[in-house]
Short mmCIF file of C-alpha atoms in Angstrom, two decimals:
data_model
loop_
_atom_site.label_atom_id
_atom_site.label_comp_id
_atom_site.label_asym_id
_atom_site.label_seq_id
_atom_site.Cartn_x
_atom_site.Cartn_y
_atom_site.Cartn_z
CA MET C 1 -76.91 -33.91 -163.09
CA TYR C 2 -73.93 -32.14 -161.45
CA ALA C 3 -73.19 -31.74 -157.75
CA PRO C 4 -74.41 -28.22 -156.79
CA PRO C 5 -70.92 -26.63 -156.48
CA VAL C 6 -70.02 -27.91 -159.97
CA GLN C 7 -73.31 -26.61 -161.37
CA ARG C 8 -72.69 -23.20 -159.79
CA LEU C 9 -69.21 -23.02 -161.29
CA ILE C 10 -70.55 -23.89 -164.75
CA THR C 11 -73.27 -21.23 -164.39
CA GLU C 12 -70.79 -18.56 -163.35
CA LEU C 13 -68.33 -19.46 -166.12
CA SER C 14 -71.08 -19.32 -168.75
CA ARG C 15 -71.70 -15.66 -167.83
CA LEU C 16 -68.30 -14.78 -169.32
CA PRO C 17 -68.43 -13.27 -172.81
CA GLY C 18 -68.01 -15.81 -175.60
CA VAL C 19 -68.37 -18.75 -173.19
CA GLY C 20 -71.34 -20.99 -173.96
CA GLY C 21 -72.64 -23.95 -171.99
CA ARG C 22 -70.25 -26.49 -173.51
CA THR C 23 -67.20 -24.28 -173.05
CA ALA C 24 -68.24 -23.50 -169.46
CA GLN C 25 -68.48 -27.25 -168.79
CA ARG C 26 -65.04 -27.82 -170.31
CA LEU C 27 -63.51 -24.99 -168.27
CA ALA C 28 -65.17 -26.28 -165.09
CA PHE C 29 -63.79 -29.79 -165.62
CA HIS C 30 -60.39 -28.27 -166.31
CA LEU C 31 -60.51 -26.41 -162.98
CA LEU C 32 -61.66 -29.59 -161.23
CA ARG C 33 -58.72 -31.52 -162.67
CA ALA C 34 -56.25 -28.69 -162.03
CA SER C 35 -54.24 -28.52 -158.82
CA ASP C 36 -55.79 -26.60 -155.92
CA GLU C 37 -52.94 -24.15 -156.29
CA GLU C 38 -53.67 -23.37 -159.93
CA ALA C 39 -57.45 -23.09 -159.52
CA LEU C 40 -57.23 -20.97 -156.38
CA ALA C 41 -54.68 -18.68 -158.04
CA LEU C 42 -57.39 -17.79 -160.56
CA ALA C 43 -60.00 -17.27 -157.81
CA ARG C 44 -57.58 -15.05 -155.90
CA ALA C 45 -56.63 -13.07 -159.02
CA ILE C 46 -60.31 -12.27 -159.59
CA SER C 47 -60.91 -11.19 -155.99
CA GLU C 48 -57.73 -9.15 -155.92
CA VAL C 49 -58.54 -7.29 -159.10
CA LYS C 50 -61.98 -6.36 -157.74
CA GLU C 51 -60.48 -5.26 -154.41
CA ARG C 52 -57.51 -3.32 -155.64
CA ILE C 53 -58.33 -1.95 -159.08
CA GLY C 54 -60.44 1.18 -159.38
CA LEU C 55 -60.54 4.12 -161.75
CA CYS C 56 -57.89 6.83 -161.98
CA GLU C 57 -59.22 10.09 -160.45
CA THR C 58 -57.90 12.11 -163.38
CA CYS C 59 -58.40 10.05 -166.53
CA PHE C 60 -60.70 7.15 -165.44
CA ASN C 61 -58.27 4.55 -166.72
CA LEU C 62 -57.89 1.45 -164.51
CA ALA C 63 -55.71 2.27 -161.52
CA ASP C 64 -54.09 0.42 -158.64
CA GLY C 65 -54.59 3.44 -156.36
CA SER C 66 -55.83 7.00 -156.98
CA SER C 67 -53.74 7.61 -160.11
CA CYS C 68 -53.11 5.32 -163.07
CA ARG C 69 -49.57 4.56 -164.18
CA ILE C 70 -49.77 6.99 -167.07
CA CYS C 71 -51.11 9.94 -165.04
CA ALA C 72 -48.44 9.21 -162.45
CA ASP C 73 -45.69 9.28 -165.09
CA GLU C 74 -44.14 12.77 -165.17
CA ARG C 75 -42.58 12.12 -168.57
CA ARG C 76 -45.99 11.91 -170.27
CA ASP C 77 -47.03 15.18 -171.93
CA PRO C 78 -50.05 16.51 -169.98
CA GLU C 79 -50.97 18.94 -172.77
CA VAL C 80 -52.03 16.24 -175.20
CA ILE C 81 -55.06 14.15 -174.18
CA CYS C 82 -56.17 11.07 -176.08
CA VAL C 83 -59.88 10.33 -175.55
CA VAL C 84 -60.87 6.65 -175.69
CA GLU C 85 -64.00 4.65 -174.91
CA GLU C 86 -62.61 1.91 -172.65
CA PRO C 87 -59.53 1.13 -170.53
CA SER C 88 -58.65 -1.65 -173.00
CA ASP C 89 -58.28 1.01 -175.71
CA VAL C 90 -55.50 2.62 -173.64
CA ILE C 91 -53.59 -0.65 -173.85
CA SER C 92 -54.13 -0.85 -177.62
CA ILE C 93 -52.76 2.66 -178.14
CA GLU C 94 -49.87 2.14 -175.71
CA ARG C 95 -48.84 -0.91 -177.74
CA THR C 96 -48.19 1.30 -180.77
CA HIS C 97 -45.52 3.32 -178.86
CA GLU C 98 -46.63 6.31 -180.95
CA PHE C 99 -48.34 8.34 -178.23
CA ARG C 100 -46.59 10.13 -175.37
CA GLY C 101 -49.48 12.19 -173.99
CA ARG C 102 -52.15 11.35 -171.40
CA TYR C 103 -55.52 9.65 -171.75
CA HIS C 104 -59.13 10.26 -170.90
CA VAL C 105 -61.38 7.20 -170.68
CA LEU C 106 -65.03 8.00 -171.37
CA GLY C 107 -66.40 4.66 -170.14
CA GLY C 108 -68.32 3.96 -173.36
CA ALA C 109 -69.75 5.76 -176.36
CA LEU C 110 -72.92 7.80 -176.86
CA SER C 111 -75.81 5.58 -177.83
CA PRO C 112 -79.26 7.11 -177.29
CA ILE C 113 -80.91 3.79 -178.26
CA ASP C 114 -79.18 2.08 -175.34
CA GLY C 115 -79.89 5.08 -173.11
CA ILE C 116 -76.26 6.21 -173.00
CA ASP C 117 -76.29 10.01 -172.95
CA PRO C 118 -73.42 12.49 -172.45
CA GLU C 119 -74.04 12.52 -168.67
CA ASP C 120 -73.35 8.77 -168.55
CA LEU C 121 -69.84 9.26 -169.92
CA LYS C 122 -66.89 11.16 -168.46
CA ILE C 123 -67.36 14.02 -170.94
CA ALA C 124 -67.92 16.82 -168.41
CA GLU C 125 -64.75 15.62 -166.66
CA LEU C 126 -62.84 15.91 -169.95
CA TYR C 127 -64.03 19.51 -170.42
CA GLU C 128 -63.01 20.26 -166.84
CA ARG C 129 -59.51 18.91 -167.51
CA VAL C 130 -59.26 21.10 -170.62
CA ARG C 131 -60.48 24.18 -168.72
CA SER C 132 -57.99 23.72 -165.91
CA GLY C 133 -55.38 22.94 -168.65
CA PRO C 134 -53.13 23.97 -170.30
CA VAL C 135 -54.11 21.51 -173.06
CA ARG C 136 -52.71 21.82 -176.59
CA GLU C 137 -54.49 18.95 -178.34
CA VAL C 138 -57.34 16.52 -177.80
CA VAL C 139 -56.97 13.36 -179.94
CA ILE C 140 -60.34 11.66 -180.22
CA ALA C 141 -59.71 7.92 -180.47
CA THR C 142 -63.22 6.53 -180.08
CA ASN C 143 -64.01 3.55 -182.31
CA PRO C 144 -64.75 4.18 -186.00
CA THR C 145 -68.32 2.89 -185.45
CA THR C 146 -71.63 4.77 -185.51
CA THR C 147 -71.60 5.34 -181.75
CA GLY C 148 -67.88 6.12 -181.66
CA GLU C 149 -68.25 8.67 -184.49
CA ALA C 150 -71.28 10.28 -182.81
CA THR C 151 -69.25 10.58 -179.60
CA ALA C 152 -66.34 12.13 -181.50
CA LEU C 153 -68.60 14.72 -183.16
CA HIS C 154 -70.27 15.56 -179.85
CA ILE C 155 -66.93 16.12 -178.11
CA ALA C 156 -65.50 18.08 -181.04
CA ALA C 157 -68.50 20.45 -180.89
CA GLY C 158 -68.15 20.80 -177.12
CA MET C 159 -64.44 21.53 -177.42
CA ARG C 160 -65.07 24.35 -179.92
CA GLU C 161 -67.30 26.05 -177.33
CA ILE C 162 -64.89 25.61 -174.44
CA ASP C 163 -61.69 26.67 -176.16
CA PRO C 164 -61.43 26.97 -179.95
CA ASN C 165 -57.65 27.22 -179.65
CA VAL C 166 -57.24 23.61 -178.54
CA ALA C 167 -56.56 21.40 -181.56
CA VAL C 168 -59.11 18.58 -181.80
CA THR C 169 -58.00 15.65 -183.96
CA ARG C 170 -59.40 12.24 -184.83
CA LEU C 171 -57.55 9.00 -185.57
CA ALA C 172 -57.06 8.49 -189.31
CA SER C 173 -59.51 6.11 -190.93
CA GLY C 174 -58.33 4.11 -193.95
CA LEU C 175 -56.88 0.84 -195.13
CA PRO C 176 -55.39 -1.38 -192.40
CA VAL C 177 -51.69 -2.08 -192.95
CA GLY C 178 -51.31 -5.24 -195.05
CA ALA C 179 -54.85 -5.01 -196.45
CA ASP C 180 -55.78 -5.76 -200.05
CA LEU C 181 -57.77 -3.14 -202.01
CA GLU C 182 -59.76 -5.92 -203.64
CA TYR C 183 -61.24 -6.98 -200.30
CA ALA C 184 -61.58 -3.56 -198.64
CA ASP C 185 -65.18 -2.50 -197.97
CA GLU C 186 -66.37 0.64 -199.79
CA LEU C 187 -66.68 2.72 -196.63
CA THR C 188 -63.10 2.07 -195.57
CA LEU C 189 -61.75 2.59 -199.08
CA GLY C 190 -63.80 5.78 -199.36
CA ARG C 191 -62.30 7.06 -196.10
CA ALA C 192 -58.82 6.15 -197.31
CA LEU C 193 -59.41 8.22 -200.47
CA VAL C 194 -60.85 11.23 -198.65
CA GLY C 195 -57.96 11.11 -196.17
CA ARG C 196 -55.22 10.61 -198.79
CA ARG C 197 -51.87 12.17 -197.97
CA ALA C 198 -48.98 13.61 -199.93
CA VAL C 199 -46.11 11.16 -200.27
CA MET E 1 -48.38 -2.13 -169.29
CA TYR E 2 -51.08 -3.34 -166.87
CA ALA E 3 -51.30 -2.77 -163.14
CA PRO E 4 -49.90 -5.93 -161.44
CA PRO E 5 -53.29 -7.33 -160.28
CA VAL E 6 -54.68 -6.98 -163.81
CA GLN E 7 -51.60 -8.65 -165.27
CA ARG E 8 -51.93 -11.53 -162.79
CA LEU E 9 -55.58 -12.02 -163.70
CA ILE E 10 -54.74 -12.10 -167.43
CA THR E 11 -51.95 -14.62 -166.76
CA GLU E 12 -54.22 -16.89 -164.72
CA LEU E 13 -57.04 -16.69 -167.28
CA SER E 14 -54.69 -17.56 -170.12
CA ARG E 15 -53.87 -20.88 -168.39
CA LEU E 16 -57.43 -22.03 -169.13
CA PRO E 17 -57.75 -24.40 -172.09
CA GLY E 18 -58.60 -22.65 -175.35
CA VAL E 19 -57.97 -19.20 -173.85
CA GLY E 20 -55.16 -17.29 -175.58
CA GLY E 21 -53.65 -13.95 -174.66
CA ARG E 22 -56.28 -11.84 -176.41
CA THR E 23 -59.20 -13.80 -174.98
CA ALA E 24 -57.67 -13.64 -171.50
CA GLN E 25 -57.40 -9.87 -171.86
CA ARG E 26 -61.02 -9.63 -173.00
CA LEU E 27 -62.22 -11.80 -170.10
CA ALA E 28 -60.15 -9.76 -167.63
CA PHE E 29 -61.66 -6.50 -168.85
CA HIS E 30 -65.09 -8.07 -168.65
CA LEU E 31 -64.48 -9.01 -165.01
CA LEU E 32 -63.15 -5.51 -164.31
CA ARG E 33 -66.30 -3.97 -165.78
CA ALA E 34 -68.61 -6.48 -164.09
CA SER E 35 -70.16 -5.77 -160.72
CA ASP E 36 -68.20 -6.90 -157.65
CA GLU E 37 -71.03 -9.33 -156.99
CA GLU E 38 -70.79 -11.03 -160.37
CA ALA E 39 -66.98 -11.27 -160.42
CA LEU E 40 -66.74 -12.49 -156.84
CA ALA E 41 -69.45 -15.10 -157.49
CA LEU E 42 -67.09 -16.67 -160.03
CA ALA E 43 -64.13 -16.50 -157.63
CA ARG E 44 -66.23 -18.11 -154.90
CA ALA E 45 -67.55 -20.81 -157.23
CA ILE E 46 -63.97 -21.79 -158.08
CA SER E 47 -62.86 -21.90 -154.43
CA GLU E 48 -65.96 -23.80 -153.40
CA VAL E 49 -65.56 -26.45 -156.08
CA LYS E 50 -61.96 -27.05 -155.00
CA GLU E 51 -62.96 -27.22 -151.34
CA ARG E 52 -66.02 -29.37 -151.63
CA ILE E 53 -65.64 -31.59 -154.67
CA GLY E 54 -63.51 -34.70 -154.44
CA LEU E 55 -63.64 -38.16 -155.97
CA CYS E 56 -66.22 -40.82 -155.10
CA GLU E 57 -64.62 -43.56 -153.00
CA THR E 58 -66.26 -46.27 -155.09
CA CYS E 59 -66.26 -45.11 -158.71
CA PHE E 60 -63.92 -42.04 -158.72
CA ASN E 61 -66.56 -39.84 -160.29
CA LEU E 62 -66.74 -36.27 -158.93
CA ALA E 63 -68.45 -36.28 -155.55
CA ASP E 64 -69.72 -33.72 -153.06
CA GLY E 65 -68.81 -36.05 -150.15
CA SER E 66 -67.57 -39.64 -150.00
CA SER E 67 -70.07 -41.04 -152.54
CA CYS E 68 -71.13 -39.59 -155.88
CA ARG E 69 -74.82 -39.10 -156.63
CA ILE E 70 -74.96 -42.20 -158.80
CA CYS E 71 -73.29 -44.55 -156.31
CA ALA E 72 -75.59 -43.13 -153.62
CA ASP E 73 -78.67 -43.85 -155.75
CA GLU E 74 -80.12 -47.25 -154.70
CA ARG E 75 -82.14 -47.49 -157.92
CA ARG E 76 -79.02 -47.75 -160.07
CA ASP E 77 -78.12 -51.35 -160.97
CA PRO E 78 -74.82 -52.17 -159.17
CA GLU E 79 -74.24 -55.25 -161.33
CA VAL E 80 -73.58 -53.25 -164.52
CA ILE E 81 -70.50 -51.01 -164.51
CA CYS E 82 -69.75 -48.53 -167.27
CA VAL E 83 -66.03 -47.71 -167.47
CA VAL E 84 -65.17 -44.21 -168.69
CA GLU E 85 -62.02 -42.10 -168.90
CA GLU E 86 -63.15 -38.86 -167.25
CA PRO E 87 -65.94 -37.53 -164.99
CA SER E 88 -67.21 -35.47 -167.94
CA ASP E 89 -67.89 -38.74 -169.80
CA VAL E 90 -70.30 -39.74 -167.03
CA ILE E 91 -72.32 -36.60 -167.80
CA SER E 92 -72.32 -37.40 -171.52
CA ILE E 93 -73.65 -40.91 -170.92
CA GLU E 94 -76.18 -39.76 -168.32
CA ARG E 95 -77.56 -37.32 -170.91
CA THR E 96 -78.57 -40.24 -173.15
CA HIS E 97 -80.89 -41.66 -170.43
CA GLU E 98 -79.99 -45.11 -171.81
CA PHE E 99 -77.87 -46.38 -168.93
CA ARG E 100 -79.18 -47.36 -165.49
CA GLY E 101 -76.05 -49.01 -164.05
CA ARG E 102 -73.09 -47.56 -162.15
CA TYR E 103 -69.85 -46.03 -163.40
CA HIS E 104 -66.13 -46.43 -162.93
CA VAL E 105 -63.96 -43.44 -163.85
CA LEU E 106 -60.41 -44.42 -164.80
CA GLY E 107 -59.00 -40.90 -164.67
CA GLY E 108 -57.55 -41.08 -168.19
CA ALA E 109 -56.49 -43.61 -170.81
CA LEU E 110 -53.38 -45.74 -171.20
CA SER E 111 -50.70 -43.86 -173.11
CA PRO E 112 -47.16 -45.23 -172.69
CA ILE E 113 -45.75 -42.29 -174.70
CA ASP E 114 -47.12 -39.87 -172.11
CA GLY E 115 -46.02 -42.18 -169.29
CA ILE E 116 -49.57 -43.20 -168.39
CA ASP E 117 -49.43 -46.86 -167.37
CA PRO E 118 -52.13 -49.11 -165.85
CA GLU E 119 -50.98 -48.15 -162.31
CA ASP E 120 -51.77 -44.50 -163.07
CA LEU E 121 -55.41 -45.30 -163.76
CA LYS E 122 -58.09 -46.74 -161.45
CA ILE E 123 -57.87 -50.15 -163.16
CA ALA E 124 -56.90 -52.21 -160.08
CA GLU E 125 -59.83 -50.56 -158.27
CA LEU E 126 -62.16 -51.68 -161.08
CA TYR E 127 -60.96 -55.29 -160.78
CA GLU E 128 -61.45 -55.06 -157.02
CA ARG E 129 -65.03 -53.91 -157.51
CA VAL E 130 -65.67 -56.82 -159.88
CA ARG E 131 -64.11 -59.32 -157.45
CA SER E 132 -66.20 -58.11 -154.54
CA GLY E 133 -69.16 -58.07 -156.97
CA PRO E 134 -71.61 -59.46 -157.98
CA VAL E 135 -71.09 -57.80 -161.39
CA ARG E 136 -72.94 -59.01 -164.48
CA GLU E 137 -71.52 -56.73 -167.15
CA VAL E 138 -68.69 -54.25 -167.67
CA VAL E 139 -69.43 -51.76 -170.47
CA ILE E 140 -66.18 -50.21 -171.66
CA ALA E 141 -66.94 -46.66 -172.78
CA THR E 142 -63.45 -45.26 -173.25
CA ASN E 143 -63.06 -42.95 -176.26
CA PRO E 144 -62.80 -44.52 -179.74
CA THR E 145 -59.24 -43.18 -180.03
CA THR E 146 -55.90 -45.03 -180.07
CA THR E 147 -55.41 -44.60 -176.32
CA GLY E 148 -59.06 -45.32 -175.52
CA GLU E 149 -59.00 -48.50 -177.62
CA ALA E 150 -55.74 -49.65 -176.02
CA THR E 151 -57.30 -49.10 -172.59
CA ALA E 152 -60.40 -51.05 -173.60
CA LEU E 153 -58.31 -53.99 -174.84
CA HIS E 154 -56.18 -53.96 -171.68
CA ILE E 155 -59.23 -54.03 -169.42
CA ALA E 156 -61.01 -56.67 -171.51
CA ALA E 157 -57.96 -58.95 -171.18
CA GLY E 158 -57.75 -58.33 -167.44
CA MET E 159 -61.46 -59.07 -167.01
CA ARG E 160 -61.11 -62.45 -168.76
CA GLU E 161 -58.52 -63.43 -166.16
CA ILE E 162 -60.50 -62.23 -163.18
CA ASP E 163 -63.88 -63.66 -164.09
CA PRO E 164 -64.65 -64.95 -167.59
CA ASN E 165 -68.34 -65.08 -166.71
CA VAL E 166 -68.69 -61.29 -166.52
CA ALA E 167 -69.84 -59.93 -169.90
CA VAL E 168 -67.44 -57.30 -171.20
CA THR E 169 -68.90 -55.02 -173.86
CA ARG E 170 -67.72 -51.98 -175.77
CA LEU E 171 -69.74 -49.01 -177.05
CA ALA E 172 -70.76 -49.50 -180.68
CA SER E 173 -68.64 -47.64 -183.19
CA GLY E 174 -70.29 -46.49 -186.42
CA LEU E 175 -71.99 -43.63 -188.19
CA PRO E 176 -73.18 -40.78 -185.97
CA VAL E 177 -76.94 -40.23 -186.13
CA GLY E 178 -77.73 -37.74 -188.90
CA ALA E 179 -74.42 -38.34 -190.71
CA ASP E 180 -74.03 -38.57 -194.47
CA LEU E 181 -72.23 -41.62 -195.94
CA GLU E 182 -70.59 -39.36 -198.50
CA TYR E 183 -68.70 -37.49 -195.80
CA ALA E 184 -68.01 -40.33 -193.37
CA ASP E 185 -64.32 -41.18 -192.96
CA GLU E 186 -63.28 -44.69 -194.06
CA LEU E 187 -62.45 -45.88 -190.55
CA THR E 188 -65.87 -44.96 -189.19
CA LEU E 189 -67.67 -46.37 -192.22
CA GLY E 190 -65.57 -49.55 -191.95
CA ARG E 191 -66.55 -49.90 -188.29
CA ALA E 192 -70.20 -49.35 -189.19
CA LEU E 193 -69.98 -52.17 -191.75
CA VAL E 194 -68.20 -54.60 -189.42
CA GLY E 195 -70.70 -53.82 -186.68
CA ARG E 196 -73.80 -54.05 -188.90
CA ARG E 197 -76.95 -55.32 -187.22
CA ALA E 198 -80.03 -57.24 -188.29
CA VAL E 199 -83.01 -54.95 -188.83
#
């Protein structure tokens, strides 16, 4: 029904997450209506990101060169390492302005069902960083999901073997700010109780 | 917070309709995680569509050359012209398999508030097609919205001046198939009543 280049664009757009056939069609018609300049700016931005962005050699965060901006920043404390699953998690934590250490991006979480074992993540590389330290604290900031928790436990156990003097911490689990107890799920409320703090 | 190429990609993605900042970020990280092949296929599809797709010289539908697939198809009745606002409307009507004539894409609808006057649409070109005819019927399939209705009335009046013997019709307005009278809005139900047909 479409000319082949239009069909190809719709097919490629519908591979994006959360983009179904109808949305892909709408986006394609938007790009067709848009100026050449606007549409080609998007095409160029995609190519450029694939050409220029790789992984940081130290922490495996996204990097525009061999080191990411955080590893290249001398003011960041190299003795505190925050371990996250994905590069997008680095952004989320940076937005809080509460962390001044460095990161370590695992590239996912342990999930034996999906065939993701410790060797598939940058866990050995984390241990190597700790060994060549000095490292004071490892903050495990994997997601509070089954796979994220399993990954946290695995790394905590590994860290005890490598150097029991390095503090290993985990992000607090509890009620989100602004939440209502009435609507909190039991697991979250249970965690909030177990992790209660002196006021 | 992002490396410049990543920031540019997020900015370009967030120009797409229905894509906010968060979605743009999610799409950007998807493209970063995707294989070079997959991401570059999208970039190429965008460039290719802008290079190769233009407007049909006759009907202003999207075309991969000087004529669209419908104008190039000898089996389509050239004496019946369906007038639509956008190329995407051609696809919608083609999907019904109920129309075997040709199309004429206006490129929008009349909207004096937005500065869209008859000269901004392909209305003169429609009249020219009718004059150089023969044309038996013009089916006006602009949207059943204020601007679409205004466009339909404008074209119907113009057609009466050019050739009162050409039938000018409008898509039926009424209850969508599968609708429930209880939930139909009064305007639609009113149209369905006015347009009632013998069984």
